[in-house]
Coordinates of C-alpha atoms and ligand atoms in Angstrom, one line a residue:
X23 CA -0.2 -0.1 0.1
X24 CA 1.7 3.8 -1.5
X25 CA 0.7 6.6 1.4
X26 CA -2.6 7.1 3.0
X27 CA -3.7 11.0 1.1
X28 CA -7.2 13.3 3.1
X29 CA -9.7 14.1 0.2
X30 CA -11.5 16.1 0.9
X31 CA -15.3 16.7 -1.4
X32 CA -13.7 13.1 -2.1
X33 CA -17.7 12.2 -2.7
X34 CA -18.7 14.8 -5.2
X35 CA -18.0 14.6 -9.4
X36 CA -14.4 14.9 -9.1
X37 CA -13.2 14.3 -5.8
X38 CA -15.4 10.3 -6.4
X39 CA -13.5 10.1 -10.0
X40 CA -10.1 11.1 -8.1
X41 CA -10.9 8.6 -5.3
X42 CA -10.7 5.5 -7.4
X43 CA -7.7 6.9 -9.6
X44 CA -6.3 6.8 -6.7
X45 CA -7.6 3.2 -5.3
X46 CA -6.5 1.8 -8.4
X47 CA -3.0 3.0 -7.9
X48 CA -2.5 2.1 -5.4
X49 CA -3.0 4.6 -2.1
X50 CA -4.9 4.4 0.7
X51 CA -7.4 6.7 0.6
X52 CA -9.3 9.3 3.8
X53 CA -12.6 10.5 3.2
X54 CA -13.8 13.8 4.7
X55 CA -17.4 15.5 2.7
X56 CA -19.9 16.7 4.3
X57 CA -21.6 15.4 1.3
X58 CA -23.8 18.7 0.7
X59 CA -23.1 18.0 -2.6
X60 CA -23.2 14.6 -3.0
X61 CA -23.9 10.9 -2.1
X62 CA -22.7 8.1 0.4
X63 CA -22.9 6.3 -3.0
X64 CA -20.9 8.2 -5.4
X65 CA -17.8 6.1 -3.0
X66 CA -19.7 2.6 -2.5
X67 CA -19.5 2.9 -6.0
X68 CA -15.6 2.9 -6.2
X69 CA -15.0 0.8 -3.8
X70 CA -17.1 -2.0 -5.7
X71 CA -15.5 -0.9 -8.9
X72 CA -12.0 -0.7 -8.0
X73 CA -12.5 -3.6 -4.7
X74 CA -9.9 -2.3 -2.2
X75 CA -12.1 -0.1 0.5
X76 CA -11.7 3.8 2.0
X77 CA -12.3 5.1 5.1
X78 CA -14.9 7.9 4.7
X79 CA -15.7 10.9 7.5
X80 CA -19.3 12.7 7.1
X81 CA -17.2 16.4 8.1
X82 CA -17.6 19.7 7.6
X83 CA -14.2 21.3 6.7
X84 CA -15.2 23.8 8.6
X85 CA -15.5 22.1 12.2
X86 CA -13.2 22.7 14.1
X87 CA -13.6 18.9 16.1
X88 CA -14.5 17.3 13.9
X89 CA -11.7 18.2 11.6
X90 CA -9.5 17.7 14.3
X91 CA -10.8 14.1 15.0
X92 CA -10.2 13.0 10.9
X93 CA -6.7 14.8 11.8
X94 CA -6.0 12.5 14.6
X95 CA -7.7 9.2 14.0
X96 CA -5.7 8.7 10.3
X97 CA -2.6 9.4 11.4
X98 CA 0.3 9.3 9.2
X99 CA -1.4 11.6 6.3
X100 CA 1.0 12.1 3.7
X101 CA -1.1 15.7 1.4
X102 CA -4.4 16.6 1.2
X103 CA -6.2 16.9 -2.3
X104 CA -8.4 19.6 -1.5
X105 CA -11.6 19.9 -3.7
X106 CA -14.3 20.7 -0.8
X107 CA -16.1 24.2 -2.2
X108 CA -18.9 24.8 -3.6
X109 CA -19.3 25.8 -7.0
X110 CA -22.0 28.1 -8.8
X111 CA -21.1 30.8 -10.2
X112 CA -24.6 32.4 -10.6
X113 CA -25.5 31.4 -6.7
X114 CA -22.3 32.9 -4.9
X115 CA -23.3 35.7 -6.6
X116 CA -26.6 35.1 -4.9
X117 CA -25.2 34.6 -1.6
X118 CA -21.2 35.9 -1.8
X119 CA -21.1 35.6 2.3
X120 CA -22.3 31.4 2.0
X121 CA -19.9 30.7 -0.5
X122 CA -16.1 32.6 1.8
X123 CA -17.1 31.2 4.4
X124 CA -18.0 27.8 3.1
X125 CA -14.9 28.2 0.4
X126 CA -12.5 30.1 2.5
X127 CA -13.5 29.4 6.5
X128 CA -13.0 25.7 5.4
X129 CA -10.2 26.4 3.8
X130 CA -8.1 28.2 6.3
X131 CA -9.2 25.5 9.4
X132 CA -7.9 22.1 6.6
X133 CA -4.4 24.4 6.6
X134 CA -4.4 24.9 10.2
X135 CA -5.8 21.3 11.2
X136 CA -2.6 20.5 8.4
X137 CA -0.1 22.4 10.8
X138 CA -0.1 21.4 13.7
X139 CA 0.1 17.6 12.3
X140 CA 2.9 18.6 10.6
X141 CA 1.4 18.8 6.6
X142 CA 2.7 19.8 4.0
X143 CA 1.8 18.3 0.9
X144 CA -0.9 20.1 -0.5
X145 CA -3.2 19.1 -4.2
X146 CA -5.8 22.7 -5.3
X147 CA -8.9 22.3 -6.8
X148 CA -8.7 26.1 -8.4
X149 CA -10.4 26.9 -11.4
X150 CA -10.2 28.6 -14.8
X151 CA -12.6 31.4 -14.0
X152 CA -9.4 33.2 -11.9
X153 CA -8.4 33.6 -15.3
X154 CA -11.9 36.1 -14.9
X155 CA -11.7 37.3 -19.1
X156 CA -8.3 35.7 -20.5
X157 CA -6.3 38.5 -22.9
X158 CA -5.0 36.1 -25.1
X159 CA -6.0 32.6 -25.8
X160 CA -4.6 29.8 -25.3
X161 CA -4.2 30.6 -21.4
X162 CA -1.2 30.1 -19.7
X163 CA -0.2 29.7 -15.9
X164 CA 0.9 33.4 -16.1
X165 CA -1.6 35.2 -18.0
X166 CA -3.4 37.8 -15.3
X167 CA -5.6 36.9 -12.6
X168 CA -8.5 38.7 -12.6
X169 CA -12.1 36.2 -11.2
X170 CA -14.6 38.0 -11.2
X171 CA -17.8 36.4 -9.2
X172 CA -17.0 36.0 -5.5
X173 CA -16.4 31.9 -5.9
X174 CA -14.1 32.7 -8.3
X175 CA -11.9 35.3 -5.7
X176 CA -12.7 32.6 -3.4
X177 CA -10.3 30.2 -6.0
X178 CA -7.8 33.6 -6.4
X179 CA -7.3 34.1 -2.2
X180 CA -6.9 30.8 -1.6
X181 CA -4.5 29.9 -4.4
X182 CA -2.9 33.4 -2.7
X183 CA -2.9 31.7 1.3
X184 CA -1.7 28.7 0.1
X185 CA 1.5 29.7 -1.8
X186 CA 2.3 31.8 1.9
X187 CA 1.6 29.4 4.0
X188 CA 3.3 26.9 1.4
X189 CA 7.0 28.9 1.5
X190 CA 7.2 30.1 5.2
X191 CA 6.1 26.3 5.7
X192 CA 7.7 24.7 3.5
X193 CA 5.3 22.7 1.7
X194 CA 4.3 21.7 -1.2
X195 CA 1.0 23.2 -3.1
X196 CA 0.3 22.1 -7.4
X197 CA -2.6 23.8 -7.5
X198 CA -4.7 22.6 -10.7
X199 CA -7.0 25.3 -12.5
X200 CA -9.3 23.2 -14.1
X201 CA -11.1 23.8 -17.4
X202 CA -14.3 22.6 -18.0
X203 CA -14.9 19.4 -16.6
X204 CA -17.3 16.6 -17.8
X205 CA -17.8 13.1 -18.2
X206 CA -18.1 10.2 -16.5
X207 CA -16.3 6.9 -15.4
X208 CA -17.0 5.1 -18.6
X209 CA -18.3 2.0 -16.6
X210 CA -20.8 5.0 -16.7
X211 CA -21.7 3.7 -12.3
X212 CA -20.0 7.0 -11.5
X213 CA -20.9 10.8 -12.7
X214 CA -21.9 14.1 -11.5
X215 CA -25.6 14.8 -10.1
X216 CA -26.2 18.0 -9.9
X217 CA -30.0 18.6 -8.1
X218 CA -29.9 21.5 -11.1
X219 CA -28.3 21.5 -14.9
X220 CA -26.1 24.9 -14.3
X221 CA -23.7 23.5 -16.4
X222 CA -23.9 23.0 -20.6
X223 CA -22.8 18.9 -20.8
X224 CA -25.5 17.9 -17.4
X225 CA -28.5 19.9 -19.1
X226 CA -28.4 18.7 -23.2
X227 CA -27.7 15.3 -21.2
X228 CA -31.0 15.7 -19.3
X229 CA -32.6 17.4 -22.2
X230 CA -31.9 14.6 -24.0
X231 CA -33.2 11.9 -22.3
X232 CA -36.9 13.7 -22.2
X233 CA -36.5 15.9 -17.9
X234 CA -36.5 19.2 -19.9
X235 CA -38.2 20.2 -23.0
X236 CA -35.0 22.3 -24.8
X237 CA -31.1 23.5 -24.9
X238 CA -31.3 27.4 -24.1
X239 CA -28.2 28.8 -26.3
X240 CA -27.2 32.3 -24.7
X241 CA -25.9 34.3 -28.1
X242 CA -25.4 33.4 -31.5
X243 CA -23.9 36.9 -31.7
X244 CA -20.0 36.1 -29.9
X245 CA -17.2 37.0 -31.9
X246 CA -16.4 33.4 -32.4
X247 CA -16.6 30.9 -35.7
X248 CA -20.1 29.7 -34.8
X249 CA -21.5 32.5 -33.1
X250 CA -21.6 30.6 -29.4
X251 CA -18.8 30.5 -26.3
X252 CA -16.1 28.6 -27.0
X253 CA -14.5 26.7 -24.2
X254 CA -11.8 23.9 -23.5
X255 CA -14.0 20.5 -21.7
X256 CA -11.4 18.0 -20.1
X257 CA -12.5 14.7 -19.3
X258 CA -12.8 14.0 -15.5
X259 CA -10.9 10.7 -15.4
X260 CA -8.2 12.6 -17.2
X261 CA -8.6 15.2 -14.2
X262 CA -8.7 12.6 -11.7
X263 CA -4.9 11.5 -13.9
X264 CA -3.1 14.0 -13.2
X265 CA -4.7 14.7 -9.4
X266 CA -2.4 11.1 -8.7
X267 CA -0.1 13.2 -11.6
X268 CA 0.8 15.3 -9.0
X269 CA 0.2 13.5 -5.8
X270 CA 3.4 10.9 -7.6
X271 CA 6.1 14.3 -8.1
X272 CA 5.2 16.1 -4.7
X273 CA 5.6 12.1 -3.0
X274 CA 9.0 11.4 -5.1
X275 CA 11.0 14.9 -3.6
X276 CA 10.1 18.4 -2.7
X277 CA 9.2 20.7 -5.3
X278 CA 7.5 23.8 -3.5
X279 CA 4.6 25.6 -5.7
X280 CA 3.4 24.4 -9.3
X281 CA 0.8 25.1 -10.5
X282 CA -1.6 23.9 -14.2
X283 CA -3.8 24.7 -16.1
X284 CA -5.2 21.2 -17.2
X285 CA -7.5 21.4 -19.5
X286 CA -7.6 19.5 -23.4
X287 CA -5.8 22.3 -25.2
X288 CA -8.5 22.6 -27.8
X289 CA -11.9 24.5 -27.8
X290 CA -15.6 23.0 -28.9
X291 CA -18.1 26.1 -29.2
X292 CA -21.2 25.3 -27.5
X293 CA -22.9 24.5 -31.1
X294 CA -20.0 21.9 -30.8
X295 CA -21.1 21.0 -28.1
X296 CA -25.1 20.3 -28.4
X297 CA -24.4 18.1 -32.3
X298 CA -21.7 16.4 -31.1
X299 CA -23.9 14.5 -28.5
X300 CA -27.3 15.0 -31.1
X301 CA -24.0 12.7 -33.2
X302 CA -23.8 10.2 -30.4
X303 CA -27.4 9.6 -28.6
X304 CA -28.8 9.5 -31.9
X305 CA -31.4 12.3 -30.9
X306 CA -32.8 15.3 -31.6
X307 CA -32.7 17.4 -28.6
X308 CA -34.4 20.8 -29.0
X309 CA -32.1 24.1 -29.0
X310 CA -33.0 27.2 -29.0
X311 CA -30.6 30.2 -29.1
X312 CA -31.4 33.1 -26.2
X313 CA -29.6 36.0 -24.8
X314 CA -26.2 35.8 -24.0
X315 CA -25.5 34.6 -19.9
X316 CA -24.7 37.9 -17.9
X317 CA -20.3 37.1 -16.9
X318 CA -19.9 34.9 -20.4
X319 CA -16.5 35.4 -21.2
X320 CA -16.2 34.1 -25.4
X321 CA -13.1 31.7 -25.3
X322 CA -11.4 30.0 -22.0
X323 CA -8.8 27.2 -23.5
X324 CA -6.0 26.1 -21.4
X325 CA -2.5 25.9 -22.6
X326 CA -1.7 22.3 -20.6
X327 CA 2.0 21.6 -22.1
X328 CA 2.9 22.5 -18.7
X329 CA 1.5 20.0 -16.9
X330 CA 1.7 17.8 -20.2
X331 CA 5.6 17.7 -20.1
X332 CA 5.8 18.6 -15.7
X333 CA 3.7 15.7 -15.2
X334 CA 4.0 13.6 -17.8
X335 CA -0.2 13.4 -18.6
X336 CA -2.4 14.3 -21.5
X337 CA -5.6 14.8 -21.9
X338 CA -6.2 11.8 -23.5
X339 CA -9.7 11.4 -23.8
X340 CA -11.7 13.0 -26.8
X341 CA -14.4 14.9 -27.5
X342 CA -16.8 11.4 -28.1
X343 CA -15.3 10.2 -25.1
X344 CA -16.3 13.2 -23.1
X345 CA -20.3 12.9 -25.0
X346 CA -20.4 9.1 -25.0
X347 CA -19.3 8.6 -21.4
X348 CA -22.5 11.4 -20.0
X349 CA -25.0 9.7 -22.6
X350 CA -24.0 6.1 -21.0
X351 CA -24.0 7.6 -16.8
X352 CA -27.3 9.4 -18.1
X353 CA -29.8 7.0 -19.3
X354 CA -27.6 4.2 -16.8
X355 CA -29.2 6.2 -13.6
X356 CA -31.9 8.6 -15.1
X357 CA -31.8 9.5 -11.9
X358 CA -28.3 10.0 -10.6
X359 CA -27.7 8.6 -6.9
X360 CA -30.7 9.0 -6.0
Ligands
NAD14 P1 -18.4 18.7 -6.0 O1 -20.2 19.6 -6.0 O2 -19.5 17.4 -7.0 O3 -17.7 18.5 -4.9 C1 -17.6 19.4 -3.7 C2 -17.9 17.6 -3.2 O4 -16.9 19.3 -1.6 C3 -19.0 17.6 -2.1 O5 -18.3 16.2 -2.3 C4 -19.4 18.5 -1.4 O6 -21.0 17.4 -0.5 C5 -18.0 18.5 -0.7 N1 -18.3 19.5 0.1 C6 -18.8 21.1 0.1 N2 -18.3 22.5 0.7 C7 -17.6 20.8 2.2 C8 -17.4 21.6 3.1 N3 -18.1 22.7 3.6 N4 -17.5 20.4 3.9 C9 -16.7 18.9 3.1 N5 -17.2 18.9 2.4 C10 -18.3 19.8 1.6 O7 -17.6 19.5 -7.4 P2 -16.7 19.4 -8.2 O8 -17.3 19.2 -9.3 O9 -16.3 18.1 -7.7 O10 -16.0 20.0 -7.7 C11 -14.6 20.0 -7.1 C12 -13.6 21.0 -7.0 O11 -13.3 21.3 -8.6 C13 -14.2 22.6 -5.7 O12 -13.3 22.6 -4.8 C14 -14.1 22.7 -7.7 O13 -14.7 24.6 -6.5 C15 -13.0 22.4 -8.1 N6 -13.8 22.9 -9.7 C16 -14.8 22.7 -10.6 C17 -15.2 22.5 -11.7 C18 -16.2 22.6 -12.1 O14 -17.2 22.8 -13.4 N7 -16.9 21.2 -11.6 C19 -14.4 23.4 -12.6 C20 -13.6 24.1 -11.5 C21 -12.7 24.2 -10.3
WQD15 C1 -20.2 26.5 -21.0 C2 -20.7 27.1 -22.3 C3 -22.7 28.9 -21.9 C4 -25.3 26.2 -20.1 C5 -18.5 27.1 -15.2 C6 -17.8 27.8 -14.3 C7 -16.2 27.7 -14.0 C8 -15.7 26.8 -14.4 C9 -16.4 25.5 -14.8 C10 -15.8 26.3 -12.3 C11 -20.7 28.8 -21.2 C12 -23.1 28.2 -22.1 C13 -24.4 26.6 -20.6 C14 -26.4 25.9 -20.6 C15 -25.5 27.6 -22.5 N1 -15.7 26.0 -12.5 N2 -24.8 27.4 -21.9 N3 -27.1 27.2 -22.0 O1 -19.3 28.9 -17.3 O2 -17.0 28.0 -19.0 O3 -17.8 28.0 -16.4 O4 -18.2 26.1 -15.2 O5 -14.8 27.0 -11.9 O6 -15.5 28.4 -13.2 O7 -17.6 29.5 -14.8 O8 -19.6 26.5 -17.3 O9 -21.4 24.8 -18.3 O10 -21.7 27.0 -17.2 O11 -21.6 26.9 -20.7 O12 -25.2 27.6 -24.0 O13 -28.0 25.7 -20.8 O14 -22.0 27.1 -22.2 O15 -23.7 29.6 -21.4 O16 -21.0 29.5 -22.8 P1 -18.5 28.0 -17.6 P2 -20.5 26.2 -18.7

């Protein structure tokens, strides 16, 4: 058995896929999740798929005593992978304090616990949202930071907290800026299970499944080839593997601060995504053009070459894999984990 990894938010969408890859690679996995946006069932399926067990604590990372108890019971945590956060951009605009409280206070509590217990390695879930509206694409890690909403600000702040704390305490800090995570595990057993699908692909998937009537395409008058926004979609299994590579790297030898874009490095438009879903599902999928959604940038594509080189990692899944795995998960479990 390899080292013990504490995964916060491990029952969630990206967390559950990462737990699966960690177990498959022989790591010992301890999950802390308050189940505010997840089900325990995701981890039951991870255990079934891998034939391995993990430790689970239903604890809120803002609950100092609860978290202290986990660090106390689980001796020898070698590193933390920190997914736990609220992530709905619109909701963060409506209720910034809830977002700062959860994402910042929770993360600070986690960092303090790491300091107290001598845990000095962390892989942090950041987001392409920290770039706001990028001046040039594909965007590189040294691009100007400029988030435009409280959710994004919470990621920028936590990056800074980790950089400052890491520097003075000799931590290994890996900041992973994901572009647009999509898809599901190839088995169709685990996937994204949103209460309401704010993101494009889960929405299209629910329309294809007949759960919603039509997809609204938010704007077709952008300065892009077909007028709709372009995003760098990245398969969740590829993302999960990048976390394992990051851990392998910092557990092998001290690295200090590492910052990586995690994307495929190529973009697809909203129309292309809907069209791909039509092709793969063989269904019509009604789509209508609606006004632009406030806050959307025309193009967001990352340059993943730093991660490709340093982590020896590359996004292996293509567009068809992203769509077909989403559709497999949707048809196998129309009600997700419920
Ligand atoms: P998710 O909501 O599925 O997972 C987050 C998990 O954290 C959930 O299981 C939730 O129950 C848990 N959680 C939230 N607050 C908690 C708290 N205070 N204490 C304990 N557990 C808590 O989201 P996801 O898509 O898997 O995202 C994981 C991480 O990646 C988040 O930090 C998110 O901001 C970041 N991210 C996500 C995307 C995306 O589009 N999915 C893109 C970029 C970055
Ligand atoms: C993609 C494109 C929409 C829904 C968000 C967060 C970002 C990151 C990833 C966490 C856009 C269009 C969408 C719909 C549509 N999350 N769209 N109809 O906005 O690029 O990124 O998730 O860190 O921070 O902002 O993703 O999937 O919402 O939208 O036309 O019903 O699809 O306008 O152009 P986004 P998305």
